[in-house]
Amino acid sequence: MRLKLNPNPSPVKDSDRDAKIAAGGFGKYYTDNMVVINWSEAEGWSEAELKAYGPISLDPATAVFHYGQEIFEGMKAYSQPDGSISLFRPDANAGRFARSAARLALPELPVEDFIETISTLVKQDRKWVPNKVGESLYIRPFMIATEVGLGVRPSNKAMYMLIATPAGAYFNAAVAVTVWISTEYVRAAIGGTGEAKCGGNYAASLVAQKQAATQGCDQVVWLDAIERRWVEEMGGMNLYFIKGSGKGATVVTPKLTGTLLPGITRDSILTVAKDLGYKVEEAMISIDDWRDGVASGEITEIFACGTAAVVSAIGAAKSQYGTWTTGDGTPGPITKQIRETLLGIQHGVIEDKHGWNVKVC
Ligand SMILES: *Cc1c(COP(=O)(O)O)cnc(C)c1O
């Protein structure tokens, strides 16, 4: 891939940038640059360009505005103790981006090109990478259908873009979130787009998120579409249930049935939990298992995981069947241990035995 460097001639002043990083939060400020690559059926991928971050101009009849043909990824760059910067398993994000593209009838960007755009942007904007543990530079690659016209068909033009935003601690690690288990709406059905990271999945989820808020909950938990019984995910994160306690605990996550988004954090935790000496399982978990397990004390902790928040404890779960609170409603010891281990690996303070960190600069 050819990549033209045309960096922002007037980047944000050092003091302003540092104030923006220190402000924390998520997605409020963006780095000085972005990367754009255009694709057309006739010519394939164009030369990539790194240029100043800024608005883009599109015809109002551009396909993405009407039929939602769009995919995205979410990953992070972490500063390391030696001052270098690493990505966490970028090959996994690249592979998933290509699979999402295939499902949404968008062109597949080769894995090495995807990673090169990211390392180029991170190198260029490296001063935007926060250096506290728990903070990172959140990277958002995405692709939109750019053919102009209202006919419903797979777009013959697409645009890949890459933007980045400094991320503070996303959720407060000391607080457990409360969830609303939706029995009315579903996120995904077999044959649908549940496995793809596409904006449409999120658009369809927002009404349930609103309902969760009305119920006084922070997030929605999704059940399977057919029986409305099998626990799938929480908002944009995967779920983990801990049975038992101490060294004999078993760490269980819902099995990937084709409707769940296969999270890279989920996958990494299967390995981290095993390394920590726990039994790990991918299994079908029903809402009855959840209610009964919490009541009997067999389920001792529940957490959600994803790139943005890493690991976030779940306390109370509310649904039309009642409210069940796990443990004392605060983050449990295994949840904290897994969170700290994974964060430690990502930040280079715990040995990276599996070669997950990829140094970019
Ligand atoms: C992105 C995402 C996740 C988490 O995936 P990670 O790769 O761990 O960030 C889980 N569920 C949904 C619906 C998602 O979009």
Tab-separated table of C-alpha atoms and ligand atoms in Angstrom:
chain	number	residue	atom	x	y	z
A	1	MET	CA	0.000	0.000	0.000
A	2	ARG	CA	1.207	3.513	-0.746
A	3	LEU	CA	0.613	6.000	2.034
A	4	LYS	CA	1.083	9.705	1.438
A	5	LEU	CA	2.028	11.765	4.499
A	6	ASN	CA	0.391	15.143	4.399
A	7	PRO	CA	0.268	15.961	8.130
A	8	ASN	CA	-1.640	18.807	9.729
A	9	PRO	CA	0.512	21.951	9.251
A	10	SER	CA	-0.909	23.516	12.412
A	11	PRO	CA	-1.239	20.863	15.127
A	12	VAL	CA	-2.727	21.796	18.499
A	13	LYS	CA	-0.236	23.583	20.796
A	14	ASP	CA	1.495	21.314	23.349
A	15	SER	CA	-0.203	22.958	26.334
A	16	ASP	CA	-3.683	22.731	24.756
A	17	ARG	CA	-3.152	19.122	23.801
A	18	ASP	CA	-2.003	18.184	27.291
A	19	ALA	CA	-5.052	19.925	28.774
A	20	LYS	CA	-7.305	17.951	26.422
A	21	ILE	CA	-5.644	14.677	27.405
A	22	ALA	CA	-5.897	15.576	31.098
A	23	ALA	CA	-9.628	16.334	30.698
A	24	GLY	CA	-10.144	12.544	30.349
A	25	GLY	CA	-13.521	11.338	29.171
A	26	PHE	CA	-14.072	9.516	25.925
A	27	GLY	CA	-14.400	10.831	22.386
A	28	LYS	CA	-14.445	14.517	23.166
A	29	TYR	CA	-11.194	15.529	21.450
A	30	TYR	CA	-9.527	14.063	18.378
A	31	THR	CA	-5.869	14.007	17.395
A	32	ASP	CA	-4.343	16.332	14.778
A	33	ASN	CA	-4.543	13.874	11.903
A	34	MET	CA	-6.636	11.161	10.279
A	35	VAL	CA	-6.128	8.621	7.498
A	36	VAL	CA	-8.367	8.240	4.440
A	37	ILE	CA	-8.392	5.605	1.701
A	38	ASN	CA	-10.957	5.495	-1.082
A	39	TRP	CA	-12.082	2.361	-2.851
A	40	SER	CA	-13.970	1.815	-6.075
A	41	GLU	CA	-15.005	-1.388	-7.746
A	42	ALA	CA	-13.240	-0.277	-10.927
A	43	GLU	CA	-9.930	0.769	-9.388
A	44	GLY	CA	-9.672	-0.972	-6.035
A	45	TRP	CA	-7.988	0.815	-3.139
A	46	SER	CA	-6.493	4.244	-3.826
A	47	GLU	CA	-3.329	5.550	-2.232
A	48	ALA	CA	-3.823	6.110	1.511
A	49	GLU	CA	-3.431	9.633	2.835
A	50	LEU	CA	-2.624	10.892	6.309
A	51	LYS	CA	-3.917	14.450	6.614
A	52	ALA	CA	-5.300	17.026	9.029
A	53	TYR	CA	-8.299	15.823	11.030
A	54	GLY	CA	-11.403	17.604	9.819
A	55	PRO	CA	-14.881	17.456	8.301
A	56	ILE	CA	-15.533	15.589	5.072
A	57	SER	CA	-17.958	16.600	2.378
A	58	LEU	CA	-20.393	14.072	0.920
A	59	ASP	CA	-23.295	14.261	-1.508
A	60	PRO	CA	-26.651	14.007	0.356
A	61	ALA	CA	-27.530	10.988	-1.798
A	62	THR	CA	-24.467	9.045	-0.595
A	63	ALA	CA	-25.472	5.430	0.118
A	64	VAL	CA	-24.380	5.280	3.769
A	65	PHE	CA	-26.875	8.002	4.767
A	66	HIS	CA	-29.804	5.999	3.471
A	67	TYR	CA	-29.096	2.297	3.904
A	68	GLY	CA	-26.541	2.263	6.683
A	69	GLN	CA	-23.814	0.300	4.889
A	70	GLU	CA	-21.083	0.937	7.469
A	71	ILE	CA	-18.622	-0.962	9.687
A	72	PHE	CA	-16.161	0.060	12.366
A	73	GLU	CA	-13.513	-1.152	14.777
A	74	GLY	CA	-12.340	-0.040	18.199
A	75	MET	CA	-8.832	-0.577	19.520
A	76	LYS	CA	-6.262	1.140	21.686
A	77	ALA	CA	-2.623	2.263	21.722
A	78	TYR	CA	-1.012	2.015	25.156
A	79	SER	CA	2.092	3.793	26.386
A	80	GLN	CA	4.727	1.437	27.793
A	81	PRO	CA	7.074	1.894	30.765
A	82	ASP	CA	10.058	2.517	28.412
A	83	GLY	CA	8.213	5.351	26.677
A	84	SER	CA	7.343	3.315	23.592
A	85	ILE	CA	3.784	2.796	22.351
A	86	SER	CA	2.118	-0.541	21.625
A	87	LEU	CA	-1.076	-1.731	20.014
A	88	PHE	CA	-2.937	-4.673	21.550
A	89	ARG	CA	-3.596	-7.559	19.125
A	90	PRO	CA	-4.118	-5.306	16.065
A	91	ASP	CA	-4.132	-8.370	13.797
A	92	ALA	CA	-7.308	-9.527	15.565
A	93	ASN	CA	-9.035	-6.195	14.876
A	94	ALA	CA	-7.830	-6.273	11.270
A	95	GLY	CA	-9.246	-9.756	10.758
A	96	ARG	CA	-12.564	-8.833	12.327
A	97	PHE	CA	-12.774	-5.644	10.230
A	98	ALA	CA	-12.350	-7.750	7.078
A	99	ARG	CA	-15.067	-10.174	8.227
A	100	SER	CA	-17.414	-7.291	9.050
A	101	ALA	CA	-16.705	-5.840	5.592
A	102	ALA	CA	-17.593	-9.125	3.904
A	103	ARG	CA	-20.905	-9.312	5.824
A	104	LEU	CA	-21.861	-5.723	4.918
A	105	ALA	CA	-20.867	-6.165	1.241
A	106	LEU	CA	-17.995	-3.695	1.648
A	107	PRO	CA	-14.470	-4.251	0.294
A	108	GLU	CA	-11.940	-6.016	2.526
A	109	LEU	CA	-8.915	-3.938	3.452
A	110	PRO	CA	-5.857	-6.249	3.645
A	111	VAL	CA	-4.774	-6.951	7.233
A	112	GLU	CA	-1.280	-5.461	6.742
A	113	ASP	CA	-2.708	-2.259	5.223
A	114	PHE	CA	-5.160	-1.856	8.100
A	115	ILE	CA	-2.310	-2.191	10.620
A	116	GLU	CA	-0.040	0.143	8.633
A	117	THR	CA	-2.622	2.941	8.631
A	118	ILE	CA	-2.908	2.604	12.404
A	119	SER	CA	0.802	2.548	13.131
A	120	THR	CA	1.304	5.533	10.827
A	121	LEU	CA	-1.367	7.602	12.571
A	122	VAL	CA	-0.152	6.607	16.047
A	123	LYS	CA	3.448	7.520	15.141
A	124	GLN	CA	2.361	10.862	13.738
A	125	ASP	CA	0.127	11.706	16.708
A	126	ARG	CA	2.132	9.905	19.398
A	127	LYS	CA	2.080	12.918	21.718
A	128	TRP	CA	-1.664	12.329	22.061
A	129	VAL	CA	-1.157	8.939	23.741
A	130	PRO	CA	-1.819	9.412	27.487
A	131	ASN	CA	0.753	7.785	29.745
A	132	LYS	CA	-1.168	6.808	32.878
A	133	VAL	CA	-2.211	3.180	33.441
A	134	GLY	CA	-5.878	2.867	32.500
A	135	GLU	CA	-5.568	5.618	29.894
A	136	SER	CA	-4.858	5.110	26.220
A	137	LEU	CA	-5.373	6.431	22.727
A	138	TYR	CA	-8.635	4.992	21.400
A	139	ILE	CA	-8.453	4.266	17.686
A	140	ARG	CA	-11.540	4.167	15.513
A	141	PRO	CA	-11.183	2.718	12.008
A	142	PHE	CA	-14.401	2.721	9.985
A	143	MET	CA	-15.693	2.295	6.461
A	144	ILE	CA	-18.722	3.796	4.743
A	145	ALA	CA	-20.482	3.180	1.425
A	146	THR	CA	-19.924	6.254	-0.737
A	147	GLU	CA	-21.682	5.530	-4.028
A	148	VAL	CA	-24.104	8.343	-4.815
A	149	GLY	CA	-27.652	7.275	-5.593
A	150	LEU	CA	-30.778	5.982	-3.911
A	151	GLY	CA	-30.900	2.573	-5.582
A	152	VAL	CA	-30.591	-0.244	-3.062
A	153	ARG	CA	-27.482	-2.213	-4.020
A	154	PRO	CA	-24.020	-2.940	-2.645
A	155	SER	CA	-22.101	0.308	-3.084
A	156	ASN	CA	-19.446	0.365	-5.809
A	157	LYS	CA	-17.513	2.999	-3.865
A	158	ALA	CA	-16.354	3.057	-0.265
A	159	MET	CA	-14.211	5.168	2.018
A	160	TYR	CA	-12.037	3.879	4.848
A	161	MET	CA	-11.170	6.379	7.566
A	162	LEU	CA	-9.156	6.293	10.729
A	163	ILE	CA	-9.483	8.721	13.638
A	164	ALA	CA	-8.145	8.645	17.207
A	165	THR	CA	-9.159	10.146	20.554
A	166	PRO	CA	-7.425	10.130	23.941
A	167	ALA	CA	-9.385	7.991	26.399
A	168	GLY	CA	-9.425	8.333	30.156
A	169	ALA	CA	-10.806	5.598	32.404
A	170	TYR	CA	-14.135	4.907	30.655
A	171	PHE	CA	-16.085	3.460	33.533
A	172	ASN	CA	-15.240	3.929	37.188
A	173	ALA	CA	-13.520	0.637	38.095
A	174	ALA	CA	-14.730	0.884	41.699
A	175	VAL	CA	-18.401	0.923	40.774
A	176	ALA	CA	-20.543	-1.909	39.421
A	177	VAL	CA	-23.006	-1.077	36.647
A	178	THR	CA	-26.675	-2.027	36.798
A	179	VAL	CA	-28.261	-3.702	33.810
A	180	TRP	CA	-31.700	-3.979	32.287
A	181	ILE	CA	-32.306	-7.405	30.721
A	182	SER	CA	-34.480	-6.667	27.710
A	183	THR	CA	-37.153	-9.238	26.932
A	184	GLU	CA	-38.834	-6.908	24.440
A	185	TYR	CA	-36.064	-6.006	21.988
A	186	VAL	CA	-33.318	-8.167	20.494
A	187	ARG	CA	-29.885	-7.186	19.191
A	188	ALA	CA	-29.282	-9.961	16.704
A	189	ALA	CA	-30.721	-13.129	15.189
A	190	ILE	CA	-29.041	-16.023	13.383
A	191	GLY	CA	-28.366	-14.959	9.799
A	192	GLY	CA	-28.334	-11.285	10.784
A	193	THR	CA	-25.401	-8.982	11.469
A	194	GLY	CA	-24.745	-9.767	15.139
A	195	GLU	CA	-21.198	-10.980	14.477
A	196	ALA	CA	-20.282	-7.914	12.421
A	197	LYS	CA	-19.195	-4.645	14.014
A	198	CYS	CA	-21.578	-2.361	12.169
A	199	GLY	CA	-23.306	0.861	13.093
A	200	GLY	CA	-26.696	-0.626	12.225
A	201	ASN	CA	-26.516	-2.997	15.201
A	202	TYR	CA	-26.065	0.007	17.442
A	203	ALA	CA	-28.818	2.060	15.793
A	204	ALA	CA	-31.242	-0.773	16.460
A	205	SER	CA	-30.137	-1.056	20.089
A	206	LEU	CA	-30.672	2.524	21.198
A	207	VAL	CA	-34.356	2.285	22.014
A	208	ALA	CA	-33.594	-0.534	24.470
A	209	GLN	CA	-30.771	1.530	25.943
A	210	LYS	CA	-33.311	4.295	26.492
A	211	GLN	CA	-35.637	1.826	28.168
A	212	ALA	CA	-32.782	0.687	30.438
A	213	ALA	CA	-32.237	4.299	31.502
A	214	THR	CA	-35.960	4.674	32.240
A	215	GLN	CA	-35.636	1.620	34.482
A	216	GLY	CA	-32.755	3.297	36.310
A	217	CYS	CA	-30.157	0.998	34.717
A	218	ASP	CA	-26.847	1.868	33.056
A	219	GLN	CA	-26.826	-0.717	30.272
A	220	VAL	CA	-28.972	-3.252	28.379
A	221	VAL	CA	-28.393	-6.994	28.431
A	222	TRP	CA	-29.488	-8.850	25.302
A	223	LEU	CA	-31.087	-12.264	25.136
A	224	ASP	CA	-31.265	-14.576	22.125
A	225	ALA	CA	-33.915	-13.708	19.544
A	226	ILE	CA	-35.752	-17.047	19.466
A	227	GLU	CA	-36.297	-18.222	23.038
A	228	ARG	CA	-35.569	-14.864	24.739
A	229	ARG	CA	-33.797	-16.914	27.325
A	230	TRP	CA	-30.086	-17.229	26.521
A	231	VAL	CA	-27.870	-14.410	27.711
A	232	GLU	CA	-25.784	-12.905	24.907
A	233	GLU	CA	-24.140	-9.520	25.556
A	234	MET	CA	-24.343	-6.236	27.416
A	235	GLY	CA	-24.589	-3.124	25.210
A	236	GLY	CA	-21.313	-3.117	23.281
A	237	MET	CA	-19.538	-5.531	25.602
A	238	ASN	CA	-19.323	-9.295	26.166
A	239	LEU	CA	-20.252	-10.932	29.486
A	240	TYR	CA	-18.503	-13.135	32.034
A	241	PHE	CA	-19.980	-15.036	34.994
A	242	ILE	CA	-17.832	-16.313	37.854
A	243	LYS	CA	-18.932	-19.417	39.690
A	244	GLY	CA	-17.402	-20.228	43.049
A	245	SER	CA	-14.541	-18.319	44.566
A	246	GLY	CA	-10.798	-18.397	45.111
A	247	LYS	CA	-8.580	-20.740	43.117
A	248	GLY	CA	-11.429	-23.167	42.489
A	249	ALA	CA	-13.547	-20.595	40.636
A	250	THR	CA	-14.807	-21.164	37.114
A	251	VAL	CA	-14.942	-18.260	34.701
A	252	VAL	CA	-17.758	-18.677	32.165
A	253	THR	CA	-18.670	-16.609	29.113
A	254	PRO	CA	-21.627	-17.080	26.753
A	255	LYS	CA	-20.720	-19.263	23.815
A	256	LEU	CA	-20.398	-17.632	20.388
A	257	THR	CA	-23.539	-18.787	18.624
A	258	GLY	CA	-23.297	-16.589	15.540
A	259	THR	CA	-25.288	-13.731	17.033
A	260	LEU	CA	-22.699	-12.467	19.523
A	261	LEU	CA	-19.937	-10.061	18.583
A	262	PRO	CA	-16.690	-11.988	19.064
A	263	GLY	CA	-14.850	-9.557	21.320
A	264	ILE	CA	-11.074	-9.476	21.388
A	265	THR	CA	-11.201	-8.633	25.100
A	266	ARG	CA	-13.479	-11.657	25.617
A	267	ASP	CA	-11.029	-13.852	23.766
A	268	SER	CA	-8.030	-12.459	25.671
A	269	ILE	CA	-9.753	-13.040	29.032
A	270	LEU	CA	-10.320	-16.723	28.202
A	271	THR	CA	-6.513	-16.980	28.076
A	272	VAL	CA	-5.736	-14.609	30.976
A	273	ALA	CA	-8.180	-16.406	33.308
A	274	LYS	CA	-6.630	-19.763	32.409
A	275	ASP	CA	-3.139	-18.335	33.022
A	276	LEU	CA	-4.342	-17.154	36.447
A	277	GLY	CA	-5.312	-20.741	37.285
A	278	TYR	CA	-9.091	-20.581	36.849
A	279	LYS	CA	-11.210	-23.050	34.958
A	280	VAL	CA	-12.683	-21.369	31.890
A	281	GLU	CA	-15.799	-22.293	29.960
A	282	GLU	CA	-17.753	-21.051	26.972
A	283	ALA	CA	-21.337	-22.119	27.611
A	284	MET	CA	-25.001	-21.292	27.111
A	285	ILE	CA	-26.235	-19.270	30.114
A	286	SER	CA	-29.955	-18.661	30.563
A	287	ILE	CA	-31.631	-15.914	32.574
A	288	ASP	CA	-32.856	-18.691	34.908
A	289	ASP	CA	-29.226	-19.725	35.459
A	290	TRP	CA	-28.457	-16.072	36.240
A	291	ARG	CA	-31.341	-15.652	38.723
A	292	ASP	CA	-30.878	-19.051	40.411
A	293	GLY	CA	-27.076	-18.793	40.459
A	294	VAL	CA	-27.197	-15.414	42.146
A	295	ALA	CA	-29.866	-16.630	44.617
A	296	SER	CA	-27.925	-19.751	45.593
A	297	GLY	CA	-24.613	-17.903	45.740
A	298	GLU	CA	-23.062	-20.131	43.040
A	299	ILE	CA	-22.564	-17.082	40.814
A	300	THR	CA	-20.275	-14.828	42.831
A	301	GLU	CA	-19.325	-12.152	40.286
A	302	ILE	CA	-20.430	-10.923	36.866
A	303	PHE	CA	-18.593	-8.535	34.611
A	304	ALA	CA	-18.702	-7.123	31.102
A	305	CYS	CA	-15.630	-6.646	28.908
A	306	GLY	CA	-14.641	-4.730	25.803
A	307	THR	CA	-11.852	-2.535	24.490
A	308	ALA	CA	-13.305	0.759	25.711
A	309	ALA	CA	-13.930	-0.103	29.381
A	310	VAL	CA	-11.705	-3.249	29.493
A	311	VAL	CA	-13.560	-4.898	32.419
A	312	SER	CA	-16.596	-3.489	34.181
A	313	ALA	CA	-18.340	-5.215	37.109
A	314	ILE	CA	-22.103	-5.812	36.999
A	315	GLY	CA	-24.098	-5.491	40.207
A	316	ALA	CA	-27.868	-5.493	39.994
A	317	ALA	CA	-29.732	-6.992	37.040
A	318	LYS	CA	-33.313	-5.912	36.511
A	319	SER	CA	-35.898	-7.415	34.155
A	320	GLN	CA	-39.630	-7.988	33.928
A	321	TYR	CA	-39.004	-11.010	36.182
A	322	GLY	CA	-37.495	-9.024	39.052
A	323	THR	CA	-34.158	-7.709	40.292
A	324	TRP	CA	-31.171	-9.909	41.182
A	325	THR	CA	-28.023	-8.490	42.734
A	326	THR	CA	-24.755	-10.376	42.526
A	327	GLY	CA	-22.763	-10.552	45.774
A	328	ASP	CA	-22.862	-7.237	47.608
A	329	GLY	CA	-23.277	-5.298	44.356
A	330	THR	CA	-19.661	-4.078	44.215
A	331	PRO	CA	-16.792	-5.324	41.984
A	332	GLY	CA	-15.532	-8.700	43.230
A	333	PRO	CA	-11.941	-9.902	43.694
A	334	ILE	CA	-11.667	-12.048	40.549
A	335	THR	CA	-13.176	-9.281	38.392
A	336	LYS	CA	-10.568	-6.875	39.782
A	337	GLN	CA	-7.738	-9.372	39.340
A	338	ILE	CA	-8.637	-10.084	35.710
A	339	ARG	CA	-9.020	-6.369	34.996
A	340	GLU	CA	-5.653	-5.536	36.557
A	341	THR	CA	-3.900	-8.418	34.819
A	342	LEU	CA	-5.202	-7.510	31.384
A	343	LEU	CA	-4.488	-3.789	31.877
A	344	GLY	CA	-1.022	-4.705	33.192
A	345	ILE	CA	-0.258	-6.714	30.054
A	346	GLN	CA	-1.571	-3.942	27.798
A	347	HIS	CA	0.548	-1.342	29.593
A	348	GLY	CA	3.668	-3.518	29.624
A	349	VAL	CA	3.902	-3.908	33.418
A	350	ILE	CA	2.931	-7.596	33.397
A	351	GLU	CA	4.747	-10.049	31.112
A	352	ASP	CA	3.099	-10.400	27.704
A	353	LYS	CA	3.458	-14.182	27.377
A	354	HIS	CA	1.323	-14.456	24.274
A	355	GLY	CA	2.953	-11.810	22.104
A	356	TRP	CA	-0.162	-9.629	22.079
A	357	ASN	CA	1.540	-6.226	22.240
A	358	VAL	CA	2.817	-4.845	18.953
A	359	LYS	CA	5.240	-1.975	19.325
A	360	VAL	CA	4.646	0.890	16.883
A	361	CYS	CA	7.116	3.533	18.057
B	1	LIG	C1	-16.929	-4.110	19.994
B	1	LIG	C2	-17.974	-4.921	20.674
B	1	LIG	C3	-17.676	-5.801	21.738
B	1	LIG	C4	-16.309	-5.899	22.363
B	1	LIG	O1	-15.302	-6.265	21.477
B	1	LIG	P1	-13.779	-5.945	21.831
B	1	LIG	O2	-13.038	-6.454	20.657
B	1	LIG	O3	-13.460	-6.663	23.074
B	1	LIG	O4	-13.671	-4.463	21.997
B	1	LIG	C5	-18.704	-6.562	22.266
B	1	LIG	N1	-19.963	-6.459	21.799
B	1	LIG	C6	-20.286	-5.616	20.805
B	1	LIG	C7	-21.699	-5.543	20.352
B	1	LIG	C8	-19.312	-4.823	20.209
B	1	LIG	O5	-19.651	-3.991	19.227
